[in-house]
């Protein structure tokens, strides 16, 4: 397949980059907060929104893999260890449940230290298997999609369907969209928003959205 042609495998590799950074930034900061036994007052809202966005993106991502991507490629790339990957998604869900409880408690100001520890425990659970998990997905599945010679029309259909599924299963968009874009390098960001850059920027800077996501900025890339 031509390098410049749309390839859903490359999109998924890009999303892995988003979450790899999201996980590292969340863990680095939570470790610092734990030393002080509390969230930093100034960035409290931004950090909680950042981790909340990470959780939503991770959940939507592996839901799309379980329900759309894996069934679609099962026969085409039959040697991928799909069962192992699906069972690892369940471990991610355990971690995500802890993160959700931690965030809910921190948002309502309950049990600061206990909730921070829960947040860290959830992130650690994910981190322990994350890197080998995406290594398998990238090398055995996503990097091989280009050699399957899926025709252009079908690839575009897959991409549109995938985008719809992801948008339906993640949210709120005013956190998820900037989270995805600004955990990517400027080069990857430009590829992801190809053709809709102006629209995206306009949306992000709209009165409706701006105040909601900008508290995350200390944790995002420029
Ligand atoms: Fe996965
Ligand atoms: Fe994945």
Coordinates of C-alpha atoms and ligand atoms in Angstrom, one line a residue:
X1 CA 0.0 0.0 0.0
X2 CA 1.2 3.5 -0.9
X3 CA 2.7 5.3 2.1
X4 CA 0.4 8.3 1.7
X5 CA -2.8 6.3 1.5
X6 CA -5.1 6.2 4.5
X7 CA -4.3 3.3 6.8
X8 CA -6.3 2.6 9.9
X9 CA -3.3 0.7 11.4
X10 CA -1.3 3.9 11.5
X11 CA -4.2 5.7 13.2
X12 CA -4.2 3.0 16.0
X13 CA -0.4 3.3 16.4
X14 CA -0.9 7.1 16.8
X15 CA -3.6 6.5 19.5
X16 CA -1.2 4.2 21.3
X17 CA 1.3 7.2 21.4
X18 CA -1.5 9.4 22.8
X19 CA -2.2 7.0 25.6
X20 CA 1.5 6.1 26.3
X21 CA 2.1 9.7 27.0
X22 CA -1.1 10.1 28.9
X23 CA -0.2 7.2 31.2
X24 CA 3.4 8.5 31.8
X25 CA 2.3 12.0 32.5
X26 CA -0.4 10.9 34.9
X27 CA 1.9 8.6 36.8
X28 CA 4.7 11.1 37.0
X29 CA 2.4 13.7 38.5
X30 CA 0.5 11.3 40.8
X31 CA 3.9 10.2 42.3
X32 CA 4.7 13.9 43.0
X33 CA 1.3 14.5 44.6
X34 CA 1.7 11.4 46.8
X35 CA 4.9 12.9 48.2
X36 CA 2.8 15.9 49.3
X37 CA -0.1 13.6 50.2
X38 CA -2.5 15.9 48.3
X39 CA -3.2 17.2 44.8
X40 CA -1.6 20.6 43.9
X41 CA -4.3 23.2 44.5
X42 CA -3.5 25.2 41.4
X43 CA -3.7 22.4 38.9
X44 CA -6.2 20.2 40.7
X45 CA -9.0 20.6 38.1
X46 CA -6.7 20.3 35.2
X47 CA -5.0 17.1 36.5
X48 CA -8.3 15.4 37.2
X49 CA -9.6 16.3 33.8
X50 CA -6.4 15.0 32.2
X51 CA -6.7 11.6 33.9
X52 CA -10.5 11.5 33.2
X53 CA -9.7 12.1 29.5
X54 CA -7.0 9.4 29.5
X55 CA -9.5 7.0 31.0
X56 CA -12.2 7.8 28.4
X57 CA -9.8 7.5 25.5
X58 CA -8.3 4.2 26.8
X59 CA -11.8 2.7 27.3
X60 CA -13.1 3.8 24.0
X61 CA -10.0 2.6 22.2
X62 CA -10.0 -1.0 23.5
X63 CA -13.8 -1.2 23.1
X64 CA -13.3 -0.3 19.4
X65 CA -10.6 -3.0 19.2
X66 CA -12.8 -5.7 20.9
X67 CA -16.0 -4.9 19.0
X68 CA -14.7 -3.6 15.6
X69 CA -11.0 -4.1 14.8
X70 CA -10.3 -7.5 16.2
X71 CA -13.4 -9.2 14.6
X72 CA -12.7 -7.5 11.3
X73 CA -9.0 -8.6 11.1
X74 CA -9.4 -12.0 12.8
X75 CA -9.4 -14.0 9.5
X76 CA -7.1 -11.6 7.7
X77 CA -4.4 -11.7 10.3
X78 CA -5.1 -14.9 12.1
X79 CA -1.8 -15.3 14.0
X80 CA -2.5 -12.2 16.2
X81 CA -3.1 -13.4 19.8
X82 CA -6.6 -11.9 20.0
X83 CA -7.7 -13.8 23.1
X84 CA -4.7 -12.6 25.1
X85 CA -5.3 -9.0 24.0
X86 CA -9.0 -9.1 24.9
X87 CA -8.2 -10.6 28.3
X88 CA -5.6 -7.8 28.9
X89 CA -8.4 -5.3 28.1
X90 CA -10.2 -6.7 31.1
X91 CA -7.2 -5.9 33.3
X92 CA -7.3 -2.3 31.9
X93 CA -10.9 -2.2 33.0
X94 CA -10.0 -3.1 36.5
X95 CA -7.5 -0.3 36.5
X96 CA -10.0 2.1 35.0
X97 CA -12.6 1.3 37.7
X98 CA -10.1 2.2 40.4
X99 CA -9.2 5.4 38.6
X100 CA -12.9 6.3 38.3
X101 CA -13.5 5.9 42.0
X102 CA -10.4 7.8 42.8
X103 CA -11.4 10.7 40.5
X104 CA -15.0 10.8 41.8
X105 CA -13.7 11.0 45.4
X106 CA -11.1 13.6 44.6
X107 CA -13.7 15.7 42.8
X108 CA -16.0 15.7 45.7
X109 CA -13.1 16.3 48.1
X110 CA -13.3 12.9 49.9
X111 CA -10.4 10.9 51.4
X112 CA -7.6 12.8 49.6
X113 CA -4.7 10.4 50.3
X114 CA -6.7 7.2 50.0
X115 CA -8.2 8.4 46.6
X116 CA -4.7 9.4 45.3
X117 CA -3.4 5.9 46.2
X118 CA -6.4 4.3 44.4
X119 CA -5.7 6.5 41.4
X120 CA -2.0 5.4 41.4
X121 CA -3.0 1.7 41.9
X122 CA -5.3 1.9 38.8
X123 CA -2.6 3.6 36.7
X124 CA 0.0 1.1 37.8
X125 CA -2.2 -1.8 36.9
X126 CA -2.5 -0.5 33.4
X127 CA 1.2 0.5 33.1
X128 CA 2.4 -3.0 34.1
X129 CA 1.0 -4.6 30.9
X130 CA 0.5 -1.5 28.6
X131 CA 3.9 -1.5 26.9
X132 CA 4.0 -5.2 26.0
X133 CA 0.3 -5.0 25.0
X134 CA 0.7 -2.3 22.4
X135 CA 4.0 -3.8 21.3
X136 CA 2.0 -6.9 20.2
X137 CA -0.8 -4.9 18.7
X138 CA 1.6 -2.7 16.8
X139 CA 3.9 -5.3 15.4
X140 CA 1.5 -8.2 14.8
X141 CA -1.6 -6.3 13.8
X142 CA -1.4 -2.5 13.0
X143 CA 2.0 -2.5 11.2
X144 CA 0.8 -5.4 9.0
X145 CA -2.5 -3.8 7.8
X146 CA -0.6 -1.9 5.1
X147 CA 0.4 -5.2 3.4
X148 CA -3.2 -6.6 3.2
X149 CA -4.0 -4.5 0.2
X150 CA -7.3 -3.4 1.4
X151 CA -8.8 -1.2 -1.3
X152 CA -9.0 2.6 -0.8
X153 CA -12.8 2.7 -0.6
X154 CA -13.0 0.0 2.0
X155 CA -10.2 1.6 4.0
X156 CA -12.0 5.0 4.0
X157 CA -15.3 3.2 5.1
X158 CA -13.4 1.5 7.9
X159 CA -11.9 4.8 9.1
X160 CA -15.2 6.6 9.0
X161 CA -16.9 3.8 10.9
X162 CA -14.1 3.7 13.4
X163 CA -14.2 7.5 14.0
X164 CA -18.0 7.3 14.6
X165 CA -17.6 4.4 17.1
X166 CA -14.8 6.2 19.0
X167 CA -16.8 9.5 19.2
X168 CA -19.9 7.6 20.4
X169 CA -18.0 5.7 23.1
X170 CA -15.8 8.5 24.5
X171 CA -16.5 11.9 26.0
X172 CA -17.0 14.6 26.7
X173 CA -15.6 15.7 23.3
X174 CA -14.4 19.0 24.7
X175 CA -11.9 17.1 26.9
X176 CA -11.2 14.1 24.7
X177 CA -10.5 16.0 21.5
X178 CA -7.8 18.3 22.9
X179 CA -6.4 15.4 25.0
X180 CA -5.9 13.3 21.9
X181 CA -4.4 16.2 19.8
X182 CA -2.1 17.6 22.4
X183 CA -0.6 14.4 23.6
X184 CA 0.8 14.0 20.1
X185 CA 3.8 15.6 18.5
X186 CA 3.0 18.5 16.1
X187 CA 3.7 16.2 13.2
X188 CA 1.4 13.5 14.3
X189 CA -1.2 16.1 15.3
X190 CA -1.2 17.5 11.8
X191 CA -1.7 14.1 10.2
X192 CA -4.5 13.3 12.6
X193 CA -6.4 16.5 11.9
X194 CA -5.6 16.5 8.2
X195 CA -8.1 18.4 6.2
X196 CA -10.0 19.6 9.2
X197 CA -7.3 21.6 11.0
X198 CA -9.1 25.0 10.7
X199 CA -12.4 23.5 11.9
X200 CA -10.7 21.8 14.9
X201 CA -8.9 24.9 16.0
X202 CA -12.1 26.9 15.7
X203 CA -13.9 24.4 17.8
X204 CA -11.2 24.2 20.5
X205 CA -11.1 28.0 20.8
X206 CA -14.9 28.4 20.9
X207 CA -16.4 30.0 24.0
X208 CA -18.2 26.8 24.7
X209 CA -15.1 24.6 24.9
X210 CA -12.1 26.8 25.7
X211 CA -12.6 27.2 29.5
X212 CA -13.5 23.5 29.9
X213 CA -10.3 22.0 28.5
X214 CA -7.6 24.6 29.0
X215 CA -7.0 23.7 32.7
X216 CA -5.4 20.6 31.3
X217 CA -2.8 22.6 29.5
X218 CA 0.1 22.2 32.0
X219 CA 0.0 18.5 31.1
X220 CA -0.4 18.8 27.4
X221 CA 2.2 19.4 24.6
X222 CA 2.3 22.7 22.8
Ligands
LIG1 FE1 -5.6 -3.3 23.0
LIG2 FE1 -4.7 -0.8 21.3

